[in-house]
CSV table of C-alpha atoms in Angstrom, one decimal:
chain,number,residue,atom,x,y,z
A,1,UNK,CA,60.4,171.0,21.7
A,2,UNK,CA,63.2,170.3,23.8
A,3,UNK,CA,63.3,170.8,27.5
A,4,UNK,CA,65.6,173.5,27.4
A,5,UNK,CA,63.6,175.4,24.9
A,6,UNK,CA,60.3,174.8,26.7
A,7,UNK,CA,61.8,176.1,29.9
A,8,UNK,CA,63.3,179.3,28.1
A,9,UNK,CA,60.0,180.2,26.6
A,10,UNK,CA,57.6,179.4,29.6
A,11,UNK,CA,59.5,181.8,31.5
A,12,UNK,CA,58.3,184.5,29.5
A,13,UNK,CA,54.5,184.4,30.5
A,14,UNK,CA,55.0,186.5,33.6
A,15,UNK,CA,56.7,189.3,32.0
A,16,UNK,CA,54.0,189.7,29.4
A,17,UNK,CA,51.0,188.6,30.9
A,18,UNK,CA,48.9,191.8,30.1
A,19,UNK,CA,49.5,191.0,26.4
A,20,UNK,CA,47.9,187.8,26.4
A,21,UNK,CA,44.2,189.7,26.7
A,22,UNK,CA,44.9,190.0,22.8
A,23,UNK,CA,44.8,186.3,22.3
A,24,UNK,CA,41.4,185.1,20.2
A,25,UNK,CA,38.4,183.5,22.0
A,26,UNK,CA,36.9,180.2,21.3
A,27,UNK,CA,33.4,179.7,19.1
A,28,UNK,CA,30.7,178.3,21.2
A,29,UNK,CA,30.4,175.4,18.7
A,30,UNK,CA,33.9,174.5,19.5
A,31,UNK,CA,33.2,174.8,23.4
A,32,UNK,CA,30.0,172.8,23.1
A,33,UNK,CA,32.1,169.7,21.5
A,34,UNK,CA,34.6,170.2,23.8
A,35,UNK,CA,32.2,169.4,26.6
A,36,UNK,CA,30.8,166.7,24.8
A,37,UNK,CA,27.3,166.8,26.7
A,38,UNK,CA,29.2,166.6,30.2
A,39,UNK,CA,29.2,170.1,31.7
A,40,UNK,CA,29.2,169.1,35.6
A,41,UNK,CA,32.5,169.9,37.0
A,42,UNK,CA,35.2,171.0,34.6
A,43,UNK,CA,38.9,171.9,34.9
A,44,UNK,CA,40.5,174.4,32.5
A,45,UNK,CA,44.0,173.6,32.9
A,46,UNK,CA,46.7,175.9,31.9
A,47,UNK,CA,44.0,178.7,31.6
A,48,UNK,CA,46.2,181.6,30.8
A,49,UNK,CA,44.4,184.8,31.0
A,50,UNK,CA,40.9,183.2,30.5
A,51,UNK,CA,40.1,182.9,26.9
A,52,UNK,CA,38.6,179.5,27.2
A,53,UNK,CA,37.5,180.0,30.8
A,54,UNK,CA,35.1,182.8,29.6
A,55,UNK,CA,33.3,180.6,27.3
A,56,UNK,CA,33.3,177.8,29.6
A,57,UNK,CA,31.6,179.7,32.2
A,58,UNK,CA,28.3,180.1,30.1
A,59,UNK,CA,28.0,176.4,29.7
A,60,UNK,CA,29.2,174.5,33.1
A,61,UNK,CA,26.4,173.7,35.2
A,62,UNK,CA,28.7,172.4,38.2
A,63,UNK,CA,31.8,173.6,39.2
A,64,UNK,CA,34.5,175.5,37.1
A,65,UNK,CA,38.0,175.5,38.1
A,66,UNK,CA,40.7,177.1,36.1
A,67,UNK,CA,44.3,176.3,36.8
A,68,UNK,CA,47.0,178.5,35.8
A,69,UNK,CA,50.9,178.1,37.3
A,70,UNK,CA,52.0,181.7,36.0
A,71,UNK,CA,51.3,184.1,39.0
A,72,UNK,CA,50.9,187.3,36.5
A,73,UNK,CA,48.7,185.3,34.3
A,74,UNK,CA,46.7,184.3,37.2
A,75,UNK,CA,45.8,187.6,38.3
A,76,UNK,CA,44.4,188.4,34.7
A,77,UNK,CA,42.5,185.0,34.7
A,78,UNK,CA,40.8,186.1,38.0
A,79,UNK,CA,40.0,189.3,36.6
A,80,UNK,CA,38.5,188.0,33.4
A,81,UNK,CA,36.7,185.0,34.9
A,82,UNK,CA,35.6,186.0,38.1
A,83,UNK,CA,32.9,183.3,38.4
A,84,UNK,CA,35.6,180.5,38.0
A,85,UNK,CA,37.5,179.1,41.0
A,86,UNK,CA,41.0,179.9,39.9
A,87,UNK,CA,44.1,178.5,41.5
A,88,UNK,CA,47.5,178.5,41.0
A,89,UNK,CA,48.7,174.9,39.7
A,90,UNK,CA,50.5,173.4,37.0
A,91,UNK,CA,49.5,170.2,35.2
A,92,UNK,CA,52.0,167.9,36.5
A,93,UNK,CA,51.0,167.9,39.9
A,94,UNK,CA,47.4,168.9,40.2
A,95,UNK,CA,45.8,169.7,44.0
A,96,UNK,CA,42.7,167.8,43.5
A,97,UNK,CA,41.3,164.6,44.5
A,98,UNK,CA,41.0,161.4,42.5
A,99,UNK,CA,37.8,161.8,40.3
A,100,UNK,CA,37.2,165.3,41.1
A,101,UNK,CA,35.8,166.3,37.5
A,102,UNK,CA,33.8,165.2,34.4
A,103,UNK,CA,35.8,167.0,31.8
A,104,UNK,CA,39.3,168.5,31.6
A,105,UNK,CA,40.1,171.4,29.0
A,106,UNK,CA,43.2,172.4,27.9
A,107,UNK,CA,43.3,175.6,25.3
A,108,UNK,CA,46.4,176.3,23.5
A,109,UNK,CA,48.7,175.1,26.3
A,110,UNK,CA,49.1,171.3,26.1
A,111,UNK,CA,52.4,171.7,24.4
A,112,UNK,CA,53.8,173.3,27.6
A,113,UNK,CA,53.5,170.4,29.9
A,114,UNK,CA,55.5,167.4,30.4
A,115,UNK,CA,53.5,165.5,28.7
A,116,UNK,CA,53.7,162.0,30.6
A,117,UNK,CA,53.5,163.5,34.1
A,118,UNK,CA,50.4,165.9,32.8
A,119,UNK,CA,48.7,162.9,31.2
A,120,UNK,CA,48.6,160.6,34.1
A,121,UNK,CA,47.6,163.3,36.7
A,122,UNK,CA,44.8,164.6,34.3
A,123,UNK,CA,43.5,161.0,34.1
A,124,UNK,CA,43.7,160.8,37.9
A,125,UNK,CA,41.4,163.8,38.7
A,126,UNK,CA,38.7,162.6,35.7
A,127,UNK,CA,35.9,160.6,36.9
A,128,UNK,CA,35.0,157.3,35.1
A,129,UNK,CA,33.2,158.2,31.8
A,130,UNK,CA,35.0,161.8,31.5
A,131,UNK,CA,37.2,163.0,29.2
A,132,UNK,CA,40.0,165.4,28.2
A,133,UNK,CA,39.5,168.0,25.7
A,134,UNK,CA,42.4,169.9,23.9
A,135,UNK,CA,42.1,172.9,21.4
A,136,UNK,CA,44.4,175.3,19.6
A,137,UNK,CA,43.4,178.1,17.7
A,138,UNK,CA,45.5,177.9,14.5
A,139,UNK,CA,45.9,180.6,12.0
A,140,UNK,CA,44.4,180.2,8.7
A,141,UNK,CA,46.4,181.5,5.7
A,142,UNK,CA,43.2,182.3,3.7
A,143,UNK,CA,44.6,185.9,2.6
A,144,UNK,CA,47.8,187.0,1.3
A,145,UNK,CA,48.3,189.2,4.4
A,146,UNK,CA,48.0,186.2,6.6
A,147,UNK,CA,50.3,184.1,4.7
A,148,UNK,CA,52.9,187.0,4.9
A,149,UNK,CA,52.0,187.3,8.8
A,150,UNK,CA,52.6,183.4,8.9
A,151,UNK,CA,56.1,183.7,7.3
A,152,UNK,CA,57.0,186.5,9.4
A,153,UNK,CA,56.3,184.7,12.8
A,154,UNK,CA,57.7,181.5,11.5
A,155,UNK,CA,60.9,183.4,10.7
A,156,UNK,CA,60.8,184.4,14.3
A,157,UNK,CA,60.8,180.9,15.9
A,158,UNK,CA,63.6,179.3,17.2
A,159,UNK,CA,64.7,175.7,15.4
A,160,UNK,CA,64.2,173.9,18.5
A,161,UNK,CA,60.2,174.3,18.0
A,162,UNK,CA,60.1,170.7,16.9
A,163,UNK,CA,56.8,168.8,15.9
A,164,UNK,CA,55.4,168.4,19.1
A,165,UNK,CA,55.3,172.3,19.3
A,166,UNK,CA,51.3,173.3,19.3
A,167,UNK,CA,49.0,170.5,17.8
A,168,UNK,CA,51.7,168.1,17.1
A,169,UNK,CA,51.9,167.5,21.2
A,170,UNK,CA,48.6,165.6,20.6
A,171,UNK,CA,50.6,162.7,19.8
A,172,UNK,CA,51.6,162.2,23.5
A,173,UNK,CA,48.3,160.5,23.9
A,174,UNK,CA,49.1,157.8,21.1
A,175,UNK,CA,48.8,154.5,22.7
A,176,UNK,CA,47.9,155.7,26.0
A,177,UNK,CA,46.9,153.5,28.8
A,178,UNK,CA,44.9,156.2,30.3
A,179,UNK,CA,42.7,157.4,27.4
A,180,UNK,CA,41.0,156.2,24.8
A,181,UNK,CA,41.9,156.8,21.1
A,182,UNK,CA,41.0,160.6,20.5
A,183,UNK,CA,38.4,162.0,18.4
A,184,UNK,CA,38.8,165.1,15.9
A,185,UNK,CA,36.8,168.4,15.2
A,186,UNK,CA,37.6,171.8,13.8
A,187,UNK,CA,35.7,174.8,13.6
A,188,UNK,CA,36.1,178.1,12.0
A,189,UNK,CA,36.2,181.6,13.2
A,190,UNK,CA,37.8,184.8,13.2
A,191,UNK,CA,39.0,187.8,15.1
A,192,UNK,CA,38.9,191.3,14.6
A,193,UNK,CA,42.0,193.3,15.3
A,194,UNK,CA,42.9,197.1,15.0
A,195,UNK,CA,46.6,197.8,14.7
A,196,UNK,CA,47.3,198.0,18.0
A,197,UNK,CA,45.5,194.6,18.7
A,198,UNK,CA,47.5,192.8,16.0
A,199,UNK,CA,50.7,194.3,17.3
A,200,UNK,CA,49.8,192.9,20.9
A,201,UNK,CA,48.7,189.7,19.7
A,202,UNK,CA,51.8,189.2,17.7
A,203,UNK,CA,54.1,190.5,21.0
A,204,UNK,CA,52.2,187.9,23.1
A,205,UNK,CA,54.1,184.9,21.3
A,206,UNK,CA,56.4,183.4,23.9
A,207,UNK,CA,59.4,183.3,21.2
A,208,UNK,CA,58.6,186.9,20.3
A,209,UNK,CA,58.9,187.9,24.0
A,210,UNK,CA,62.1,186.1,23.8
A,211,UNK,CA,63.7,187.8,21.2
A,212,UNK,CA,66.5,190.4,21.9
A,213,UNK,CA,65.2,194.0,21.5
A,214,UNK,CA,66.4,194.8,17.9
A,215,UNK,CA,64.8,191.4,16.3
A,216,UNK,CA,61.7,192.0,18.0
A,217,UNK,CA,61.2,195.6,17.4
A,218,UNK,CA,62.0,194.8,13.7
A,219,UNK,CA,59.5,192.0,13.8
A,220,UNK,CA,57.0,194.4,15.1
A,221,UNK,CA,57.8,197.1,12.7
A,222,UNK,CA,57.3,194.6,9.9
A,223,UNK,CA,53.9,193.5,11.4
A,224,UNK,CA,52.7,197.0,11.7
A,225,UNK,CA,53.6,197.7,7.8
A,226,UNK,CA,51.6,194.7,7.1
A,227,UNK,CA,48.6,196.1,8.9
A,228,UNK,CA,49.0,199.4,7.0
A,229,UNK,CA,48.6,197.5,3.6
A,230,UNK,CA,45.9,195.1,4.6
A,231,UNK,CA,43.7,197.0,7.2
A,232,UNK,CA,40.5,198.5,6.2
A,233,UNK,CA,37.4,200.4,7.8
A,234,UNK,CA,34.4,198.1,8.6
A,235,UNK,CA,32.5,201.2,8.3
A,236,UNK,CA,32.4,204.7,6.8
A,237,UNK,CA,34.6,206.6,9.3
A,238,UNK,CA,35.3,203.6,11.4
A,239,UNK,CA,38.9,202.7,12.4
A,240,UNK,CA,41.0,200.4,10.2
A,241,UNK,CA,40.7,196.9,11.1
A,242,UNK,CA,41.9,193.5,9.8
A,243,UNK,CA,40.1,190.2,10.1
A,244,UNK,CA,42.3,187.2,11.3
A,245,UNK,CA,40.9,183.7,10.5
A,246,UNK,CA,41.3,180.8,12.4
A,247,UNK,CA,40.5,177.1,12.8
A,248,UNK,CA,39.6,175.9,16.6
A,249,UNK,CA,41.3,172.5,16.1
A,250,UNK,CA,39.8,170.2,19.0
A,251,UNK,CA,40.6,166.6,20.2
A,252,UNK,CA,38.9,164.8,22.9
A,253,UNK,CA,39.7,161.4,24.5
A,254,UNK,CA,37.6,159.8,27.0
A,255,UNK,CA,39.3,158.3,30.3
A,256,UNK,CA,40.1,154.6,30.7
A,257,UNK,CA,41.0,154.8,34.2
A,258,UNK,CA,38.1,153.9,36.5
A,259,UNK,CA,39.3,156.0,39.6
A,260,UNK,CA,36.4,156.8,42.1
A,261,UNK,CA,35.5,160.1,43.6
């Protein structure tokens, strides 16, 4: 992703912070893997509205800090994850002492960072033996309707979203002097959504927020029509819903730097 696209799309977060509560959470087996048995002091970086922070809160035994640079998302984060200490901070300049944390997690956000600066800062705040954990929820195109949804969303993305968008950004760790070679694991899960929930989920995508009004409206109308064809009641008389399958794709890399707390 070129710097101009990154700046333009990242500027959308504050204007649609309330939509981010529609984003899927993360399954517990993925959370356990991300922590890797080190559940002491944890920093959830680029925490957004707290989708991962909430799951971490049940597992972290020490201090849980959630950092988010967007002021409106920070408000959502504080409301959703009240047991975490939420601070306004970006990955490139962390307001923490060297060796402050056992684990740094980043959920569906690493591609927004200036990677070289962020990796150096993350390694600085990790203790010896600690690690960085990255996770993205990737939609699984298991059903015909999810393939159609994927086509609609891909058509809305700007051409400048290159291979370092999303999971491709993990390549920034290749050859890092600060981290050991990364490990990988994936965990299947799903999100059940009613029509409004699906529309809010799509509307929360940065590139959808950045669309002009007419194409954004057309996209949401197409997604609504897709739901109308695919939605089904879970029980007799219940509201129509769809099940959106995901893989939580996880990477974990141990820090090499021998900082002291």
